[in-house]
Short mmCIF file of N, CA and C in Angstrom, two decimals:
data_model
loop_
_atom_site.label_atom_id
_atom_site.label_comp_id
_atom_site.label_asym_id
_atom_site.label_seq_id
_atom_site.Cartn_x
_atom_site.Cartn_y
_atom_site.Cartn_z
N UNK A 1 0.84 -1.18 0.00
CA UNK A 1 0.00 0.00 0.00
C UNK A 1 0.88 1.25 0.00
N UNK A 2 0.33 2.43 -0.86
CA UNK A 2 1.26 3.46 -0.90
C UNK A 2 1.00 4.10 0.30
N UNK A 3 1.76 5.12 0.64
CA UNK A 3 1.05 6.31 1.86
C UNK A 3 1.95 7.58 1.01
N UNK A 4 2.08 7.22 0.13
CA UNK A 4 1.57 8.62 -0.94
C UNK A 4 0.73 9.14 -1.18
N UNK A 5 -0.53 9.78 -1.45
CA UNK A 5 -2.15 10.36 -2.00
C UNK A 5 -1.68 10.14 -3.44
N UNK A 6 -2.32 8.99 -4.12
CA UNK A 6 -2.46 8.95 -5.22
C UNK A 6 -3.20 10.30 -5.81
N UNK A 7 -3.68 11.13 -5.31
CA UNK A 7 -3.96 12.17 -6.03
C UNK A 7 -2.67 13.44 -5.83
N UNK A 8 -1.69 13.39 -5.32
CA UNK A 8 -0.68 13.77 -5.36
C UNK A 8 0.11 13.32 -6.27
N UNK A 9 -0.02 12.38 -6.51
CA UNK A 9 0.97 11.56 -7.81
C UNK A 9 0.22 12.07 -9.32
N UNK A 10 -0.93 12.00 -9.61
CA UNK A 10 -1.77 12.39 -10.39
C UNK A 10 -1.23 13.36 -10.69
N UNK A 11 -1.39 14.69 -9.85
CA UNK A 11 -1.33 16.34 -9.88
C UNK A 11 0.22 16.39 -10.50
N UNK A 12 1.54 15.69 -9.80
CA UNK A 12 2.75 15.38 -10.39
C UNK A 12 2.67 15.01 -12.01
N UNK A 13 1.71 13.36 -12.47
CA UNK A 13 1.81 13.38 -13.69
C UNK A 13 1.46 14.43 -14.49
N UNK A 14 0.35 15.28 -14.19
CA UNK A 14 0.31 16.23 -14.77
C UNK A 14 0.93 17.26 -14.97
N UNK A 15 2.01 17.70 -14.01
CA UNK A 15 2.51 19.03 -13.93
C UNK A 15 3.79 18.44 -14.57
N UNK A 16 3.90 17.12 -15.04
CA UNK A 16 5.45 16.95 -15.48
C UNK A 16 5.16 16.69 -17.30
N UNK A 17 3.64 16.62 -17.51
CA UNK A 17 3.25 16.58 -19.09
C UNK A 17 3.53 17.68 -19.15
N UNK A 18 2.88 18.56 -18.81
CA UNK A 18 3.09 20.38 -19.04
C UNK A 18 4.35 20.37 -19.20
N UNK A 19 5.08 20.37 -18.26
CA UNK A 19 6.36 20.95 -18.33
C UNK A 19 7.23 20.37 -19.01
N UNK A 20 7.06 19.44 -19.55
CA UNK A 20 8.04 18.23 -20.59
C UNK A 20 7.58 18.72 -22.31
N UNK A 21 5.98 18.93 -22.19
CA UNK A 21 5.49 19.61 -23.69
C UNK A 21 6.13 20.55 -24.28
N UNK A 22 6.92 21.35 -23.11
CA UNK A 22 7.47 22.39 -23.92
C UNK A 22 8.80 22.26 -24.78
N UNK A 23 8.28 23.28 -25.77
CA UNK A 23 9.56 23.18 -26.88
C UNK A 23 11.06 23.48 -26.15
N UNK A 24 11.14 24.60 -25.23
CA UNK A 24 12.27 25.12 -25.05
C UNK A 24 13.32 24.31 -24.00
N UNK A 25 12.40 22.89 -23.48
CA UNK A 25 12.76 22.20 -22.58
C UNK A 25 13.74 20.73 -23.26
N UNK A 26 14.82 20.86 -22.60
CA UNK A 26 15.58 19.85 -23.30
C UNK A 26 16.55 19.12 -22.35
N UNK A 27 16.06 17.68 -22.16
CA UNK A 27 16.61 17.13 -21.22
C UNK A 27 17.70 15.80 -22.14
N UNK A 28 18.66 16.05 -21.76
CA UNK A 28 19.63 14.84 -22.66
C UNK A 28 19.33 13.52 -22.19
N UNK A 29 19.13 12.49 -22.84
CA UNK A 29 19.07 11.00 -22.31
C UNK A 29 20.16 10.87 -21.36
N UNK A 30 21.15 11.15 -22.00
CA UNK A 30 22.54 10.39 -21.12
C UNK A 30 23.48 11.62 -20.88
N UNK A 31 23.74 12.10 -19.13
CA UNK A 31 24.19 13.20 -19.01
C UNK A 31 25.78 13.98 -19.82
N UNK A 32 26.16 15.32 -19.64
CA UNK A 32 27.05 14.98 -20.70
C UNK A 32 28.18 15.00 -19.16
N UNK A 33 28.50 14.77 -18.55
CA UNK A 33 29.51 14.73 -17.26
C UNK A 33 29.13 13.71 -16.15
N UNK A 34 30.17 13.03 -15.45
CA UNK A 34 29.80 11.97 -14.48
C UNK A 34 29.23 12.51 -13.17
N UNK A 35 28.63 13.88 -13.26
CA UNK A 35 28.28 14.43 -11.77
C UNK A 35 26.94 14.30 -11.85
N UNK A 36 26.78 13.94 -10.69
CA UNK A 36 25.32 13.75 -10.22
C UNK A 36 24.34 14.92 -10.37
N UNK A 37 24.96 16.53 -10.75
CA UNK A 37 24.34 17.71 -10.77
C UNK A 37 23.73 18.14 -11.98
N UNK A 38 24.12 17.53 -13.16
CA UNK A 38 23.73 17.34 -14.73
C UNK A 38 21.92 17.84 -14.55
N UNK A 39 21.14 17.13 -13.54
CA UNK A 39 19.76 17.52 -13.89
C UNK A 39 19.28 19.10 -13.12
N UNK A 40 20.36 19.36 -11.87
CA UNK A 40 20.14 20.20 -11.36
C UNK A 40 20.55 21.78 -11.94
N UNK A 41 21.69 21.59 -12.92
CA UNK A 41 21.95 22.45 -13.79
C UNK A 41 21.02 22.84 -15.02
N UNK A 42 20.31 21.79 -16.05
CA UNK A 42 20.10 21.68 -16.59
C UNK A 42 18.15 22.53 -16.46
N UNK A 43 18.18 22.18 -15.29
CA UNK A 43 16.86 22.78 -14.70
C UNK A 43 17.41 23.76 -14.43
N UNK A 44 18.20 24.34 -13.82
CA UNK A 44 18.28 26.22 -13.47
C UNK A 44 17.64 26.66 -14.72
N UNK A 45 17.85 27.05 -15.36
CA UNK A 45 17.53 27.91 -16.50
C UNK A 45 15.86 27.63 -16.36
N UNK A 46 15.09 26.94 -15.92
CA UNK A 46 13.31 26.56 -15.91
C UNK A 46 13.13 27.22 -14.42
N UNK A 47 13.95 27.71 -13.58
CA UNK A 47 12.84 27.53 -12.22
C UNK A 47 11.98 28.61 -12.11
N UNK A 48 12.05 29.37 -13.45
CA UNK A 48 10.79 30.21 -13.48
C UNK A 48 9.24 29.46 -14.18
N UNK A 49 9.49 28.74 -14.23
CA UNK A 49 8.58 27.75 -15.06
C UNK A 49 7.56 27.07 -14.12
N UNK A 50 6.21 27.57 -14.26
CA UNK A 50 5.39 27.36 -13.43
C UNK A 50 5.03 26.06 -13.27
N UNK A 51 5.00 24.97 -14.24
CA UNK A 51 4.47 24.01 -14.08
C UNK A 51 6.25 23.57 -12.94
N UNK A 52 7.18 23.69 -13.61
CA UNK A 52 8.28 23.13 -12.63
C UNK A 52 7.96 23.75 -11.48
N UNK A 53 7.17 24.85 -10.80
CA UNK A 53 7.60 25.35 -9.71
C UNK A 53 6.63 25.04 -9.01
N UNK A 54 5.52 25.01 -9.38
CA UNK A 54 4.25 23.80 -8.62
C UNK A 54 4.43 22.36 -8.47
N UNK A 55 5.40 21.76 -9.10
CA UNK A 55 5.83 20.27 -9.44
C UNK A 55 6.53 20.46 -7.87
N UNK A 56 7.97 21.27 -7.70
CA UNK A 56 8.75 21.56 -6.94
C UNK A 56 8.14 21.28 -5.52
N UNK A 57 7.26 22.96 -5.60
CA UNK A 57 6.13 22.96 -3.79
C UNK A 57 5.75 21.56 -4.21
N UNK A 58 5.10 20.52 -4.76
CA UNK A 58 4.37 19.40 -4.25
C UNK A 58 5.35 18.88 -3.43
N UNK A 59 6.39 18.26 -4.28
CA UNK A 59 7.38 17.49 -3.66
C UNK A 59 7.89 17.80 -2.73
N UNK A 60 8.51 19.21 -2.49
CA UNK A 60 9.38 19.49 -1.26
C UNK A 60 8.76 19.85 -0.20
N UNK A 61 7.12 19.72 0.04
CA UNK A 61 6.25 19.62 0.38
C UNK A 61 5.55 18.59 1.13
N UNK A 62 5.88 17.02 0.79
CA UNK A 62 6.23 15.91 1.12
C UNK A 62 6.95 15.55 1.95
N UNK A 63 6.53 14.37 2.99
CA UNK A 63 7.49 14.14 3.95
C UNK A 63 8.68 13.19 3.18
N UNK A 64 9.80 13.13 3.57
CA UNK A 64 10.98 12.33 2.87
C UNK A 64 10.24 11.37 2.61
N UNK A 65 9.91 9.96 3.64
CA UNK A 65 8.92 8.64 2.83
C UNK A 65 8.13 8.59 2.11
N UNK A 66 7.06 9.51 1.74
CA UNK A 66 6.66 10.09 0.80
C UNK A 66 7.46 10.06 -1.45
N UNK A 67 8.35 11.30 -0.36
CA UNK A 67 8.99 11.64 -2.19
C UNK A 67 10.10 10.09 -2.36
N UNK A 68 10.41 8.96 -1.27
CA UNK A 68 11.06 8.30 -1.48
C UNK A 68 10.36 6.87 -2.30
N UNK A 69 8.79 7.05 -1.90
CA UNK A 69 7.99 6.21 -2.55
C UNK A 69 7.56 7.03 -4.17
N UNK A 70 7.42 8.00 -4.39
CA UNK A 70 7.76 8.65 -5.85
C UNK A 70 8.42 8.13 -6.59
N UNK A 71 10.08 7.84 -6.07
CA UNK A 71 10.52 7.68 -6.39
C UNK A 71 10.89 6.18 -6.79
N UNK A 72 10.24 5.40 -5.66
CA UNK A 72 10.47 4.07 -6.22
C UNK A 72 9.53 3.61 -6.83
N UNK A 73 8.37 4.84 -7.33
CA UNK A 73 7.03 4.27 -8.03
C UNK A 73 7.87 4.65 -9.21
N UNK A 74 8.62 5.37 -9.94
CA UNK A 74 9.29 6.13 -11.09
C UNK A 74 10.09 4.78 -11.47
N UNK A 75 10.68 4.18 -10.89
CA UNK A 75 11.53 3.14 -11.41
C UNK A 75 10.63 1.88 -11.40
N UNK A 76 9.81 1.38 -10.54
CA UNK A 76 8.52 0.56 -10.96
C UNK A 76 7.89 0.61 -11.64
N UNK A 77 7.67 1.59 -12.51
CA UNK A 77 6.82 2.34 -13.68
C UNK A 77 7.51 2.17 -15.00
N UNK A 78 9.21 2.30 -14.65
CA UNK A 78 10.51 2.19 -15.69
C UNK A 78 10.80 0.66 -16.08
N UNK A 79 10.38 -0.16 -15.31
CA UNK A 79 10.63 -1.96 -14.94
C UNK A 79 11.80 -1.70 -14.59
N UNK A 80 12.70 -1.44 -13.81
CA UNK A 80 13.91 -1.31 -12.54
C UNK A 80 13.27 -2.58 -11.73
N UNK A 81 12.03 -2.51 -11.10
CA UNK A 81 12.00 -3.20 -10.16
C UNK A 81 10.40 -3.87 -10.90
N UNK A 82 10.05 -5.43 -10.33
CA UNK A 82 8.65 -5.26 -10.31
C UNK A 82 7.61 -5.10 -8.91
N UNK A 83 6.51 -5.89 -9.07
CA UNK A 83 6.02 -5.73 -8.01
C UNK A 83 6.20 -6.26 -7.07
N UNK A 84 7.16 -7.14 -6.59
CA UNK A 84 7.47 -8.47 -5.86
C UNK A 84 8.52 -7.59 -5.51
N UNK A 85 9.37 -6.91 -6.13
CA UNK A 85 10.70 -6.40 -5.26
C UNK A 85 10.39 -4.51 -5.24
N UNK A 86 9.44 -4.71 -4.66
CA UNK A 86 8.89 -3.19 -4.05
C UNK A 86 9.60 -2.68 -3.40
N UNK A 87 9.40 -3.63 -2.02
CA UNK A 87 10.54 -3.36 -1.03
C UNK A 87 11.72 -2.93 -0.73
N UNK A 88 12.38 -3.31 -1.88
CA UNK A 88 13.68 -3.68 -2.29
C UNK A 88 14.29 -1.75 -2.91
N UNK A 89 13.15 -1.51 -4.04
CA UNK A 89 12.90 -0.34 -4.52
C UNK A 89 13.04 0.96 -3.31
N UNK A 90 11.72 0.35 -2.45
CA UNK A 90 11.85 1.23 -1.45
C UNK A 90 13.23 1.67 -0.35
N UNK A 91 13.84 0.82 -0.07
CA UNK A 91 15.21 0.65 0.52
C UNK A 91 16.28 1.61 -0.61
N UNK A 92 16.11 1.25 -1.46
CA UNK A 92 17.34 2.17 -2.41
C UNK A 92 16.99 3.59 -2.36
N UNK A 93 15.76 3.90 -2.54
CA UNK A 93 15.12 5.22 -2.78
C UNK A 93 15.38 6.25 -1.40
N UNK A 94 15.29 5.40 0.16
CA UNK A 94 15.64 5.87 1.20
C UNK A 94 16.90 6.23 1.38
N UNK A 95 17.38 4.90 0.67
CA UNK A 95 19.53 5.18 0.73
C UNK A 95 20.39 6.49 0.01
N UNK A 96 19.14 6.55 -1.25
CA UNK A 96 19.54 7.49 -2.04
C UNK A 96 19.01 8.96 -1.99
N UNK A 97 18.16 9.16 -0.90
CA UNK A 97 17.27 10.00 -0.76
C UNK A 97 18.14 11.56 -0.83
N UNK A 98 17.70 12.40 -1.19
CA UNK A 98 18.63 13.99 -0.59
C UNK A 98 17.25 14.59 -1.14
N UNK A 99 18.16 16.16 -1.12
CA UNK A 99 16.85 17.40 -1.12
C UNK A 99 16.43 17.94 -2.26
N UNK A 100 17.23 17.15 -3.68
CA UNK A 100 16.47 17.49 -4.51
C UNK A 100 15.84 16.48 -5.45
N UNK A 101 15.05 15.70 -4.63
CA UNK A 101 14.47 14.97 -5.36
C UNK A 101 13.62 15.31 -6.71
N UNK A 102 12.93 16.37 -6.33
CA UNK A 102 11.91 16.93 -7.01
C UNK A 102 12.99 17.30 -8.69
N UNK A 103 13.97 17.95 -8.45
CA UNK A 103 15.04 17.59 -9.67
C UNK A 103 15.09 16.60 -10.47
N UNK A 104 15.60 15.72 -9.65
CA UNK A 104 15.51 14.23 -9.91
C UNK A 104 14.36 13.59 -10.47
N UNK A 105 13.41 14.06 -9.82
CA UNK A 105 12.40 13.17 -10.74
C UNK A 105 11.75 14.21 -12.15
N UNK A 106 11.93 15.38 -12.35
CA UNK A 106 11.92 16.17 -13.51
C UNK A 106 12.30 15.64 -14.40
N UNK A 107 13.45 15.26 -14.07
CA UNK A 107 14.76 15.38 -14.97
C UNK A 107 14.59 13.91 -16.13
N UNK A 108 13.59 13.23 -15.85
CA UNK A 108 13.30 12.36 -16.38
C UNK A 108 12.02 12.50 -17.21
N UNK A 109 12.55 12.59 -18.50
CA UNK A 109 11.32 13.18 -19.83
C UNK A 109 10.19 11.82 -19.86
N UNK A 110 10.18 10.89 -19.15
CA UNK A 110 8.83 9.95 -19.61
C UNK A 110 8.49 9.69 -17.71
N UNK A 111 8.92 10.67 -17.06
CA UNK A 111 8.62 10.74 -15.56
C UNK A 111 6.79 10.59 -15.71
N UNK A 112 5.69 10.98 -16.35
CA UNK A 112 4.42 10.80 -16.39
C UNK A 112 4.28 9.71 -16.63
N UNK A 113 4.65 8.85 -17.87
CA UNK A 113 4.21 7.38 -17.60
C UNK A 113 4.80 6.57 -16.85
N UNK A 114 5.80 6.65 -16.58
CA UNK A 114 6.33 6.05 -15.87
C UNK A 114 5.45 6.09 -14.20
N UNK A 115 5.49 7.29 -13.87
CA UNK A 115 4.46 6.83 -12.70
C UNK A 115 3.16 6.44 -13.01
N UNK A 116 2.49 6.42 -13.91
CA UNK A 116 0.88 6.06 -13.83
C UNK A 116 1.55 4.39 -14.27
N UNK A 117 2.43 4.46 -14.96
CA UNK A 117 2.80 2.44 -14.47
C UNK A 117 3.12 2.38 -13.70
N UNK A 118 3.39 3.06 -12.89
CA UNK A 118 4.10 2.75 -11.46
C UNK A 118 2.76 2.66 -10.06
N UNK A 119 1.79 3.29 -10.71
CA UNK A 119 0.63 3.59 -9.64
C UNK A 119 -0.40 1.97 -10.40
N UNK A 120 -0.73 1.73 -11.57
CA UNK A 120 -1.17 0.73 -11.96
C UNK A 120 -0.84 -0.60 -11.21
N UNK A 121 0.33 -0.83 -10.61
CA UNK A 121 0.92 -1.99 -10.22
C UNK A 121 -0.21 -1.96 -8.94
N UNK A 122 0.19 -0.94 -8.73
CA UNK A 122 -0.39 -1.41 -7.46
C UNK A 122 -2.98 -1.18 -7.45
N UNK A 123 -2.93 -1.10 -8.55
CA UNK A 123 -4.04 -0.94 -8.63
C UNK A 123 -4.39 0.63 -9.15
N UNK A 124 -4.05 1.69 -8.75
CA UNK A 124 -4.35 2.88 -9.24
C UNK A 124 -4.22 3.11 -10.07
N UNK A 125 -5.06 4.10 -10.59
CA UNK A 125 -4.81 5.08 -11.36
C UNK A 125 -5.56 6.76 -11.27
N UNK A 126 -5.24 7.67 -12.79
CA UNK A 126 -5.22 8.85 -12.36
C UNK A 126 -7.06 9.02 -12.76
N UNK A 127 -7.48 8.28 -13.53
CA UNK A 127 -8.83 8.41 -13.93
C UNK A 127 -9.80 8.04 -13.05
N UNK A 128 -9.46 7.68 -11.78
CA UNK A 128 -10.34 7.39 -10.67
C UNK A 128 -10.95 8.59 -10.10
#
């Protein structure tokens, strides 16, 4: 069971279609440097960008277990993990946790389907 608000996840898929639709937004598949900061740079230039900055307040908004289950719904959604190694998901997502998650999960251009497969596993979805 999540203790996310699937309607929090919803409001996310949506605010990350918006903000991915746009033309001026350009996220590289594969970063061009081995630093972990590639998405956090790459986003400066957007944080005037409303859909990113309502995306942002949701998340940082969230208690850590929360954006850490986001996050392991994003890679459950990706097939990283399936539904049998949830758990497993969840443990990495805690290990790996810091303060800009909400970056982190931007920074990923199919971040919308990926969670509504990620909320499906477990029964949800956003059309409820």
């Amino acid at each position: 069971m999540l203790n996310v608000s699937v309607y929090s996840v919803c409001r996310l898929i949506v605010l990350a279609r918006e903000f991915h639709a746009q033309e001026a937004v350009s996220i590289p598949e594969e970063p061009d440097s081995p630093s972990g900061d590639w998405s956090v740079q790459m986003l400066a230039s957007h944080e005037d960008d409303d859909s990113f900055r309502e995306f942002k307040s949701i998340v940082d908004d969230m208690e850590p277990d929360q954006q850490q289950e986001v996050v392991a719904l994003l890679w459950l959604g990706r097939g990283d993990y399936s539904e049998e190694e949830w758990r497993e998901a969840l443990t990495l997502a805690k290990d790996s946790w810091n303060l800009r998650t909400a970056e982190y999960l931007i920074g990923h251009p199919l971040l919308s389907d990926y969670l509504e497969a990620g909320l499906e596993v477990f029964g949800s979805s956003c059309d409820e």
